[in-house]
Amino acid sequence: MLDSADTTDRISEILEAHSGLEGPLLPILHAVQEAFGHVPQAAVPQIAKALNLSKAEVHGVVTFYHDFREAPAGRHVLKLCRAEACQAMGADRVAGAVKAALGIDWHETTPDGRVTLEPVFCLGLCACGPAAMVDGRLVGRCDEGIVAEVAK
Amino acid sequence: MKIYVPLDSAAVALGADDVAAAITAEAARRGLTVEVVRNGSRGMVWLEPLVEVVTDAGRTGFGPLTLTDVPGLFGDLASHPKALGPVEDLPWMKGQTRLTFARVGVIDPLSLAEYEAQGGLVGLRRAQAMDKAAIVAEVTESGLRGRGGAGFPTGIKWKTVSEAPGAQKYIVCNADEGDSATFADRMLMEGDPFTLIEGMAIAGLACGANKGFVYIRSEYPVAIRVMEAAVELAREAGLLGPTFDMEIRVGAGAYVCGEETSLLNSLEGKRGVVRAKPPLPALEGFMGKPTVVNNVISLASVPVIMAKGAAHYKDFGLGRSRGTIPLQIAGNVRFGGLYECAFGLTLGQIVDDIAGGTATGRPVKAVQVGGPLGAYHPRSEFNTPFGYEEFAGQGGLIGHAGLTVFDDTADMLKQARFAMEFCAIESCGKCTPCRIGAVRGTETIDRIAKGDADAIPLLTDLCNTMKSGSLCALGGFTPYPVMSALTHFPDDFAPMKEAAE
């Protein structure tokens, strides 16, 4: 875990690396999330100052997009596609079984911090659904057995 | 020995990375030298991972390949249990007219030399020798219309930007392909990224823009990786540079950013909220400057138009839908994938003949055409030819040409509810009909589900309000799936009505 001075330094580096871009806020937020696993509250005023924006504006952007987390996720992130093509292949049933097996609903993390379950609307795997993503790895034609992949 | 194993997301999701590793390991075990090329996908997703071995007879396909099938690739190929014969001779491949996707699945996506050897850069070279107006005229003449869904003539959009005053102009590629059942943008970017780069460079020449952005959704990690590598290679080769350069930008999970003004706000680092039009992005787009916003397939179709001429492209199609369209056949289908052909096949030909019906073997109940904002079509509309105007005439749209097939177990009330729920989740919040209408729509469908027949006229009325009062297609088109489900499948709403009586 980084202390606050380290956090500030790391964010400064990220801001510096993106200084030449037009409209740099999304690339910056992606880089911050990549570095910390989420967008820490402390980052907001620092980013706002560097880009000459208000804290409210930066907060507004962070909260608008589904990808940005305000708190760290579990050790594994399991994303299940909820879109129509996957529904046609039984995605709702798979999601129900996975929720029951993990004992959590969408956007929740298991109490032991092992898995965060998130919905995703389309991974572009619509001809081999239901689709899933396990820690960034794509899985086609998945079933409830996908739970075993995040068992560790 | 040369073996192709796709790097395409769908192939990877079905085990292509493991197969590629196993081939390399098996070759090493046998002391053989094998060149494994990671190509794009041929579009036959039911055969993925589809591995191709280069033989004297051409490229021979094997699939769907599992790890246990790998050692057999080093034996007698003809007797391999997964042998498919020459890939080019498969009926799925032979039936297509591949113009935009000519190289996808064929070449190493990151080999500029192979790209050129297969006809790449001919269009750009021709454009370089033409003036701006002549390029715009050629694209206009081809009849190319926006493949993202709106179907606006690409040439006219370019003309507006080209003639707009201002020293700084931009080309923005909309690669925020969020519609379910669509994956043509992804396959193109993963399988033939230089085509998109070439298309954008031509757009830059035509419009006097020296900077381009590709806004790719974050759900497409492979496409992002391939595009970033391709841009780097194009820069090293001098294809991109001071005259025209481009950047890859990554979205952050907001469906509405597929709407062009919302995308521009997102690109500028703002909330992806829709802008009112006018001003048109063509006049005041990215950073307030004249901007072309085109979909991936629109831009990727430009090189072949410039290389072969507008007339060649225009010869394909029907009515005002000219050229080819990459159909994306998805959901509950026996043969799913990408099939590029001229406009004009009927919905029935696509679903019954090409897709072979459902994967479950049950009867087809409905086909949603055009993603989450597209209508659900019953079998009685299967004679509709695939074209912009033809589908509009049936109360639907072709959108990005994705088709989701459902079998008879689908509950259309549930599908209508999902359309409203999705709109509520993804609404940017700017206009009331979408922001509040979608929430009320979900509640109203729940009332119908509980047997309240009075809620049906209310839902119809709400859909009219959303359709005519929303700022963009999200709120404006959500009524398509809802109303088509209600109109064509009243039985799914009827038992509840009877319960109320």
CSV table of N, CA and C in Angstrom, one decimal, chain B residues 199-335:
chain,number,residue,atom,x,y,z
B,199,GLY,N,-7.8,4.4,-44.4
B,199,GLY,CA,-9.1,5.1,-44.6
B,199,GLY,C,-9.1,6.5,-43.9
B,200,MET,N,-8.5,6.5,-42.7
B,200,MET,CA,-8.4,7.8,-42.0
B,200,MET,C,-7.5,8.8,-42.6
B,201,ALA,N,-6.4,8.2,-43.2
B,201,ALA,CA,-5.4,9.1,-43.9
B,201,ALA,C,-6.0,9.7,-45.1
B,202,ILE,N,-6.8,8.9,-45.8
B,202,ILE,CA,-7.5,9.4,-47.0
B,202,ILE,C,-8.5,10.5,-46.6
B,203,ALA,N,-9.3,10.3,-45.5
B,203,ALA,CA,-10.2,11.2,-45.0
B,203,ALA,C,-9.5,12.5,-44.6
B,204,GLY,N,-8.3,12.4,-44.0
B,204,GLY,CA,-7.5,13.6,-43.7
B,204,GLY,C,-7.1,14.4,-44.9
B,205,LEU,N,-6.7,13.7,-46.0
B,205,LEU,CA,-6.4,14.4,-47.2
B,205,LEU,C,-7.6,15.1,-47.8
B,206,ALA,N,-8.8,14.4,-47.8
B,206,ALA,CA,-10.0,14.9,-48.4
B,206,ALA,C,-10.5,16.2,-47.6
B,207,CYS,N,-10.3,16.2,-46.3
B,207,CYS,CA,-10.9,17.2,-45.5
B,207,CYS,C,-9.9,18.3,-45.0
B,208,GLY,N,-8.6,18.1,-45.3
B,208,GLY,CA,-7.6,19.0,-44.8
B,208,GLY,C,-7.4,18.9,-43.3
B,209,ALA,N,-7.5,17.7,-42.8
B,209,ALA,CA,-7.2,17.4,-41.4
B,209,ALA,C,-5.9,16.8,-41.2
B,210,ASN,N,-5.1,17.2,-40.2
B,210,ASN,CA,-3.8,16.5,-40.0
B,210,ASN,C,-3.8,15.7,-38.7
B,211,LYS,N,-5.0,15.6,-38.1
B,211,LYS,CA,-5.0,14.8,-36.8
B,211,LYS,C,-6.2,13.9,-36.8
B,212,GLY,N,-6.0,12.6,-36.4
B,212,GLY,CA,-7.1,11.7,-36.2
B,212,GLY,C,-7.1,11.0,-34.9
B,213,PHE,N,-8.3,10.6,-34.4
B,213,PHE,CA,-8.4,9.9,-33.2
B,213,PHE,C,-9.2,8.6,-33.5
B,214,VAL,N,-8.9,7.5,-32.9
B,214,VAL,CA,-9.7,6.3,-32.9
B,214,VAL,C,-10.2,6.1,-31.5
B,215,TYR,N,-11.5,6.3,-31.2
B,215,TYR,CA,-12.0,6.1,-29.9
B,215,TYR,C,-12.5,4.7,-29.8
B,216,ILE,N,-11.8,3.8,-29.1
B,216,ILE,CA,-12.1,2.4,-29.0
B,216,ILE,C,-12.7,2.1,-27.6
B,217,ARG,N,-13.7,1.3,-27.6
B,217,ARG,CA,-14.3,0.9,-26.3
B,217,ARG,C,-13.3,0.1,-25.5
B,218,SER,N,-13.4,0.3,-24.2
B,218,SER,CA,-12.4,-0.5,-23.3
B,218,SER,C,-12.7,-2.0,-23.2
B,219,GLU,N,-13.9,-2.4,-23.7
B,219,GLU,CA,-14.3,-3.8,-23.7
B,219,GLU,C,-13.5,-4.6,-24.8
B,220,TYR,N,-12.7,-3.9,-25.6
B,220,TYR,CA,-12.0,-4.5,-26.7
B,220,TYR,C,-10.5,-4.5,-26.5
B,221,PRO,N,-10.0,-5.2,-25.5
B,221,PRO,CA,-8.5,-5.1,-25.2
B,221,PRO,C,-7.7,-5.5,-26.4
B,222,VAL,N,-8.1,-6.5,-27.1
B,222,VAL,CA,-7.3,-7.0,-28.3
B,222,VAL,C,-7.2,-6.0,-29.4
B,223,ALA,N,-8.4,-5.4,-29.7
B,223,ALA,CA,-8.4,-4.4,-30.7
B,223,ALA,C,-7.5,-3.2,-30.4
B,224,ILE,N,-7.6,-2.8,-29.1
B,224,ILE,CA,-6.8,-1.7,-28.7
B,224,ILE,C,-5.3,-2.0,-28.9
B,225,ARG,N,-4.9,-3.2,-28.4
B,225,ARG,CA,-3.5,-3.6,-28.6
B,225,ARG,C,-3.0,-3.6,-30.0
B,226,VAL,N,-3.8,-4.2,-30.9
B,226,VAL,CA,-3.4,-4.3,-32.3
B,226,VAL,C,-3.4,-2.9,-33.0
B,227,MET,N,-4.4,-2.1,-32.7
B,227,MET,CA,-4.4,-0.8,-33.3
B,227,MET,C,-3.2,0.1,-32.8
B,228,GLU,N,-2.9,0.0,-31.5
B,228,GLU,CA,-1.8,0.8,-31.0
B,228,GLU,C,-0.5,0.4,-31.7
B,229,ALA,N,-0.3,-1.0,-31.9
B,229,ALA,CA,0.9,-1.5,-32.5
B,229,ALA,C,0.9,-1.1,-34.0
B,230,ALA,N,-0.2,-1.1,-34.7
B,230,ALA,CA,-0.3,-0.8,-36.1
B,230,ALA,C,0.0,0.7,-36.3
B,231,VAL,N,-0.5,1.6,-35.4
B,231,VAL,CA,-0.2,3.0,-35.6
B,231,VAL,C,1.3,3.3,-35.4
B,232,GLU,N,1.9,2.6,-34.5
B,232,GLU,CA,3.3,2.7,-34.3
B,232,GLU,C,4.1,2.3,-35.5
B,233,LEU,N,3.7,1.1,-36.1
B,233,LEU,CA,4.4,0.6,-37.3
B,233,LEU,C,4.2,1.6,-38.5
B,234,ALA,N,2.9,2.1,-38.6
B,234,ALA,CA,2.6,3.1,-39.7
B,234,ALA,C,3.5,4.3,-39.6
B,235,ARG,N,3.7,4.7,-38.3
B,235,ARG,CA,4.5,5.9,-38.1
B,235,ARG,C,6.0,5.7,-38.5
B,236,GLU,N,6.5,4.5,-38.1
B,236,GLU,CA,7.9,4.1,-38.4
B,236,GLU,C,8.0,4.0,-40.0
B,237,ALA,N,7.0,3.6,-40.7
B,237,ALA,CA,7.1,3.5,-42.1
B,237,ALA,C,6.8,4.8,-42.8
B,238,GLY,N,6.5,5.8,-42.1
B,238,GLY,CA,6.3,7.1,-42.7
B,238,GLY,C,4.9,7.3,-43.2
B,239,LEU,N,4.0,6.3,-43.0
B,239,LEU,CA,2.6,6.5,-43.4
B,239,LEU,C,1.9,7.5,-42.6
B,240,LEU,N,2.3,7.6,-41.4
B,240,LEU,CA,1.7,8.6,-40.5
B,240,LEU,C,2.9,9.6,-40.1
B,241,GLY,N,2.6,10.8,-40.0
B,241,GLY,CA,3.6,11.8,-39.7
B,241,GLY,C,3.0,13.2,-39.6
B,242,PRO,N,3.9,14.2,-40.0
B,242,PRO,CA,3.4,15.6,-39.9
B,242,PRO,C,2.1,15.9,-40.8
B,243,THR,N,2.0,15.2,-41.9
B,243,THR,CA,0.8,15.4,-42.8
B,243,THR,C,-0.4,14.9,-42.1
B,244,PHE,N,-0.4,13.8,-41.6
B,244,PHE,CA,-1.5,13.2,-40.9
B,244,PHE,C,-1.0,12.2,-39.8
B,245,ASP,N,-1.4,12.4,-38.6
B,245,ASP,CA,-1.0,11.5,-37.5
B,245,ASP,C,-2.3,11.2,-36.7
B,246,MET,N,-2.2,10.1,-36.0
B,246,MET,CA,-3.4,9.7,-35.2
B,246,MET,C,-3.0,9.1,-33.9
B,247,GLU,N,-4.0,9.1,-33.0
B,247,GLU,CA,-3.9,8.6,-31.6
B,247,GLU,C,-5.0,7.6,-31.4
B,248,ILE,N,-4.7,6.6,-30.6
B,248,ILE,CA,-5.8,5.7,-30.1
B,248,ILE,C,-6.2,6.1,-28.7
B,249,ARG,N,-7.5,6.3,-28.6
B,249,ARG,CA,-8.1,6.6,-27.3
B,249,ARG,C,-9.0,5.5,-26.8
B,250,VAL,N,-9.1,5.3,-25.5
B,250,VAL,CA,-9.8,4.2,-24.9
B,250,VAL,C,-11.0,4.8,-24.2
B,251,GLY,N,-12.2,4.3,-24.5
B,251,GLY,CA,-13.4,4.7,-23.8
B,251,GLY,C,-13.4,4.1,-22.3
B,252,ALA,N,-14.6,4.3,-21.7
B,252,ALA,CA,-14.6,3.9,-20.2
B,252,ALA,C,-15.9,3.3,-19.9
B,253,GLY,N,-16.5,2.5,-20.8
B,253,GLY,CA,-17.7,1.7,-20.5
B,253,GLY,C,-19.0,2.4,-20.6
B,254,ALA,N,-19.1,3.6,-21.3
B,254,ALA,CA,-20.4,4.3,-21.4
B,254,ALA,C,-20.9,4.0,-22.8
B,255,TYR,N,-22.0,3.3,-22.9
B,255,TYR,CA,-22.6,2.9,-24.2
B,255,TYR,C,-23.0,4.2,-25.0
B,256,VAL,N,-23.4,5.2,-24.3
B,256,VAL,CA,-23.9,6.4,-25.0
B,256,VAL,C,-22.8,7.1,-25.8
B,257,CYS,N,-21.5,6.8,-25.4
B,257,CYS,CA,-20.4,7.5,-26.1
B,257,CYS,C,-20.3,7.0,-27.6
B,258,GLY,N,-21.1,6.0,-28.0
B,258,GLY,CA,-21.2,5.7,-29.4
B,258,GLY,C,-21.9,6.7,-30.2
B,259,GLU,N,-22.7,7.6,-29.5
B,259,GLU,CA,-23.4,8.7,-30.1
B,259,GLU,C,-22.3,9.7,-30.4
B,260,GLU,N,-22.3,10.3,-31.6
B,260,GLU,CA,-21.1,11.1,-32.0
B,260,GLU,C,-20.8,12.3,-31.1
B,261,THR,N,-21.8,13.1,-30.7
B,261,THR,CA,-21.5,14.3,-29.9
B,261,THR,C,-21.1,13.9,-28.5
B,262,SER,N,-21.6,12.8,-28.0
B,262,SER,CA,-21.2,12.3,-26.7
B,262,SER,C,-19.8,11.8,-26.7
B,263,LEU,N,-19.5,11.2,-27.8
B,263,LEU,CA,-18.1,10.7,-28.0
B,263,LEU,C,-17.1,11.8,-28.0
B,264,LEU,N,-17.5,12.9,-28.7
B,264,LEU,CA,-16.6,14.1,-28.8
B,264,LEU,C,-16.4,14.7,-27.4
B,265,ASN,N,-17.4,14.8,-26.6
B,265,ASN,CA,-17.3,15.3,-25.2
B,265,ASN,C,-16.3,14.4,-24.4
B,266,SER,N,-16.5,13.0,-24.6
B,266,SER,CA,-15.7,12.1,-23.9
B,266,SER,C,-14.2,12.2,-24.3
B,267,LEU,N,-14.0,12.4,-25.6
B,267,LEU,CA,-12.6,12.6,-26.2
B,267,LEU,C,-12.0,13.9,-25.6
B,268,GLU,N,-12.8,14.9,-25.4
B,268,GLU,CA,-12.3,16.1,-24.8
B,268,GLU,C,-12.0,16.0,-23.3
B,269,GLY,N,-12.4,14.9,-22.7
B,269,GLY,CA,-12.2,14.6,-21.3
B,269,GLY,C,-13.4,15.0,-20.4
B,270,LYS,N,-14.5,15.1,-21.0
B,270,LYS,CA,-15.7,15.5,-20.3
B,270,LYS,C,-16.6,14.3,-20.0
B,271,ARG,N,-17.7,14.5,-19.3
B,271,ARG,CA,-18.7,13.5,-19.2
B,271,ARG,C,-19.3,13.2,-20.6
B,272,GLY,N,-19.6,12.0,-20.9
B,272,GLY,CA,-20.1,11.7,-22.2
B,272,GLY,C,-21.5,12.1,-22.4
B,273,VAL,N,-21.8,13.3,-22.2
B,273,VAL,CA,-23.2,13.8,-22.4
B,273,VAL,C,-23.4,14.3,-23.8
B,274,VAL,N,-24.6,14.0,-24.3
B,274,VAL,CA,-25.0,14.3,-25.7
B,274,VAL,C,-25.0,15.8,-25.8
B,275,ARG,N,-24.6,16.3,-27.0
B,275,ARG,CA,-24.7,17.8,-27.3
B,275,ARG,C,-25.9,17.9,-28.2
B,276,ALA,N,-26.6,19.1,-28.1
B,276,ALA,CA,-27.7,19.4,-29.0
B,276,ALA,C,-27.1,19.7,-30.4
B,277,LYS,N,-27.8,19.3,-31.5
B,277,LYS,CA,-27.3,19.7,-32.8
B,277,LYS,C,-28.4,20.6,-33.4
B,278,PRO,N,-28.1,21.6,-34.2
B,278,PRO,CA,-26.8,22.2,-34.4
B,278,PRO,C,-26.2,22.8,-33.2
B,279,PRO,N,-24.9,23.1,-33.3
B,279,PRO,CA,-24.0,23.0,-34.4
B,279,PRO,C,-23.6,21.5,-34.7
B,280,LEU,N,-23.5,21.2,-36.0
B,280,LEU,CA,-23.1,19.9,-36.4
B,280,LEU,C,-21.6,19.7,-36.1
B,281,PRO,N,-21.2,18.5,-35.7
B,281,PRO,CA,-19.8,18.2,-35.5
B,281,PRO,C,-18.9,18.6,-36.7
B,282,ALA,N,-19.5,18.4,-37.9
B,282,ALA,CA,-18.8,18.7,-39.1
B,282,ALA,C,-18.3,20.2,-39.1
B,283,LEU,N,-19.0,21.1,-38.4
B,283,LEU,CA,-18.6,22.5,-38.3
B,283,LEU,C,-18.0,22.8,-37.0
B,284,GLU,N,-18.6,22.3,-35.9
B,284,GLU,CA,-18.0,22.5,-34.5
B,284,GLU,C,-18.0,21.2,-33.8
B,285,GLY,N,-16.9,20.5,-34.0
B,285,GLY,CA,-16.8,19.1,-33.4
B,285,GLY,C,-15.8,19.1,-32.3
B,286,PHE,N,-14.7,18.3,-32.4
B,286,PHE,CA,-13.7,18.1,-31.4
B,286,PHE,C,-13.0,19.5,-31.1
B,287,MET,N,-13.1,19.9,-29.9
B,287,MET,CA,-12.5,21.2,-29.4
B,287,MET,C,-13.1,22.4,-30.2
B,288,GLY,N,-14.3,22.2,-30.7
B,288,GLY,CA,-15.0,23.2,-31.4
B,288,GLY,C,-14.6,23.4,-32.9
B,289,LYS,N,-13.7,22.5,-33.4
B,289,LYS,CA,-13.2,22.6,-34.7
B,289,LYS,C,-13.9,21.6,-35.7
B,290,PRO,N,-13.9,21.9,-37.0
B,290,PRO,CA,-14.6,21.0,-37.9
B,290,PRO,C,-14.1,19.6,-37.8
B,291,THR,N,-15.0,18.6,-37.7
B,291,THR,CA,-14.6,17.3,-37.4
B,291,THR,C,-15.4,16.3,-38.2
B,292,VAL,N,-14.8,15.3,-38.8
B,292,VAL,CA,-15.5,14.2,-39.4
B,292,VAL,C,-15.6,13.1,-38.3
B,293,VAL,N,-16.8,12.7,-38.0
B,293,VAL,CA,-16.9,11.5,-37.1
B,293,VAL,C,-17.5,10.4,-37.9
B,294,ASN,N,-16.7,9.4,-38.2
B,294,ASN,CA,-17.2,8.2,-39.0
B,294,ASN,C,-17.0,6.9,-38.2
B,295,ASN,N,-17.8,6.0,-38.5
B,295,ASN,CA,-17.7,4.6,-37.9
B,295,ASN,C,-16.5,3.9,-38.6
B,296,VAL,N,-16.0,2.9,-37.9
B,296,VAL,CA,-14.8,2.1,-38.3
B,296,VAL,C,-15.1,1.6,-39.8
B,297,ILE,N,-16.2,0.9,-40.0
B,297,ILE,CA,-16.5,0.3,-41.2
B,297,ILE,C,-16.6,1.3,-42.4
B,298,SER,N,-17.2,2.5,-42.1
B,298,SER,CA,-17.3,3.5,-43.1
B,298,SER,C,-15.9,3.9,-43.5
B,299,LEU,N,-15.0,4.2,-42.6
B,299,LEU,CA,-13.6,4.6,-42.9
B,299,LEU,C,-12.9,3.5,-43.6
B,300,ALA,N,-13.1,2.2,-43.1
B,300,ALA,CA,-12.3,1.1,-43.6
B,300,ALA,C,-12.8,0.7,-45.0
B,301,SER,N,-14.0,1.2,-45.4
B,301,SER,CA,-14.5,0.9,-46.8
B,301,SER,C,-13.9,1.9,-47.8
B,302,VAL,N,-13.3,3.0,-47.3
B,302,VAL,CA,-12.8,4.0,-48.2
B,302,VAL,C,-11.6,3.6,-49.1
B,303,PRO,N,-10.7,2.8,-48.5
B,303,PRO,CA,-9.5,2.4,-49.3
B,303,PRO,C,-9.9,1.6,-50.5
B,304,VAL,N,-10.9,0.7,-50.4
B,304,VAL,CA,-11.2,-0.1,-51.6
B,304,VAL,C,-12.0,0.7,-52.6
B,305,ILE,N,-12.8,1.7,-52.1
B,305,ILE,CA,-13.5,2.6,-53.0
B,305,ILE,C,-12.5,3.4,-53.8
B,306,MET,N,-11.4,3.9,-53.2
B,306,MET,CA,-10.4,4.7,-53.8
B,306,MET,C,-9.6,3.8,-54.8
B,307,ALA,N,-9.3,2.6,-54.3
B,307,ALA,CA,-8.5,1.7,-55.1
B,307,ALA,C,-9.2,1.2,-56.4
B,308,LYS,N,-10.5,0.8,-56.2
B,308,LYS,CA,-11.2,0.2,-57.4
B,308,LYS,C,-12.1,1.1,-58.0
B,309,GLY,N,-12.3,2.3,-57.5
B,309,GLY,CA,-13.2,3.3,-58.1
B,309,GLY,C,-14.6,3.2,-57.5
B,310,ALA,N,-15.3,4.4,-57.5
B,310,ALA,CA,-16.6,4.5,-57.0
B,310,ALA,C,-17.6,3.5,-57.7
B,311,ALA,N,-17.4,3.4,-59.0
B,311,ALA,CA,-18.4,2.6,-59.8
B,311,ALA,C,-18.4,1.2,-59.3
B,312,HIS,N,-17.2,0.6,-59.1
B,312,HIS,CA,-17.1,-0.8,-58.7
B,312,HIS,C,-17.9,-1.0,-57.4
B,313,TYR,N,-17.7,-0.1,-56.4
B,313,TYR,CA,-18.4,-0.3,-55.2
B,313,TYR,C,-19.9,-0.1,-55.3
B,314,LYS,N,-20.3,0.9,-56.1
B,314,LYS,CA,-21.7,1.3,-56.2
B,314,LYS,C,-22.5,0.2,-56.9
B,315,ASP,N,-21.8,-0.6,-57.7
B,315,ASP,CA,-22.4,-1.7,-58.5
B,315,ASP,C,-23.1,-2.7,-57.6
B,316,PHE,N,-22.6,-2.8,-56.3
B,316,PHE,CA,-23.2,-3.8,-55.4
B,316,PHE,C,-24.4,-3.1,-54.7
B,317,GLY,N,-25.3,-3.8,-54.2
B,317,GLY,CA,-26.4,-3.3,-53.4
B,317,GLY,C,-27.7,-3.2,-54.0
B,318,LEU,N,-28.7,-2.5,-53.3
B,318,LEU,CA,-30.0,-2.3,-53.9
B,318,LEU,C,-30.5,-0.9,-53.4
B,319,GLY,N,-31.4,-0.3,-54.3
B,319,GLY,CA,-32.0,1.0,-53.9
B,319,GLY,C,-30.9,2.0,-53.6
B,320,ARG,N,-31.1,2.7,-52.4
B,320,ARG,CA,-30.1,3.7,-52.0
B,320,ARG,C,-29.1,3.1,-51.0
B,321,SER,N,-29.1,1.8,-50.9
B,321,SER,CA,-28.1,1.1,-50.0
B,321,SER,C,-27.1,0.5,-51.0
B,322,ARG,N,-26.0,1.2,-51.2
B,322,ARG,CA,-25.0,0.8,-52.1
B,322,ARG,C,-23.8,0.1,-51.5
B,323,GLY,N,-23.2,-0.8,-52.2
B,323,GLY,CA,-22.0,-1.4,-51.8
B,323,GLY,C,-22.3,-2.7,-51.0
B,324,THR,N,-21.3,-3.0,-50.1
B,324,THR,CA,-21.5,-4.2,-49.3
B,324,THR,C,-21.7,-3.9,-47.8
B,325,ILE,N,-22.2,-4.8,-47.1
B,325,ILE,CA,-22.5,-4.6,-45.7
B,325,ILE,C,-22.0,-5.9,-44.9
B,326,PRO,N,-21.1,-5.7,-43.9
B,326,PRO,CA,-20.7,-6.9,-43.1
B,326,PRO,C,-21.8,-7.3,-42.1
B,327,LEU,N,-22.5,-8.3,-42.4
B,327,LEU,CA,-23.6,-8.8,-41.5
B,327,LEU,C,-22.9,-9.5,-40.4
B,328,GLN,N,-23.4,-9.2,-39.2
B,328,GLN,CA,-22.9,-9.9,-38.0
B,328,GLN,C,-24.1,-10.7,-37.4
B,329,ILE,N,-23.9,-12.0,-37.6
B,329,ILE,CA,-25.0,-13.0,-37.2
B,329,ILE,C,-24.7,-13.6,-35.8
B,330,ALA,N,-25.6,-13.3,-34.9
B,330,ALA,CA,-25.2,-13.6,-33.5
B,330,ALA,C,-26.4,-14.1,-32.7
B,331,GLY,N,-26.2,-14.4,-31.5
B,331,GLY,CA,-27.2,-14.9,-30.6
B,331,GLY,C,-27.3,-16.4,-30.7
B,332,ASN,N,-28.6,-16.9,-30.8
B,332,ASN,CA,-28.9,-18.3,-30.8
B,332,ASN,C,-28.9,-18.8,-32.3
B,333,VAL,N,-27.7,-19.0,-32.9
B,333,VAL,CA,-27.6,-19.4,-34.3
B,333,VAL,C,-26.6,-20.6,-34.4
B,334,ARG,N,-26.9,-21.4,-35.4
B,334,ARG,CA,-26.1,-22.5,-35.7
B,334,ARG,C,-24.7,-22.1,-36.2
B,335,PHE,N,-24.8,-21.2,-37.3
B,335,PHE,CA,-23.6,-20.7,-37.9
B,335,PHE,C,-23.5,-19.2,-37.6
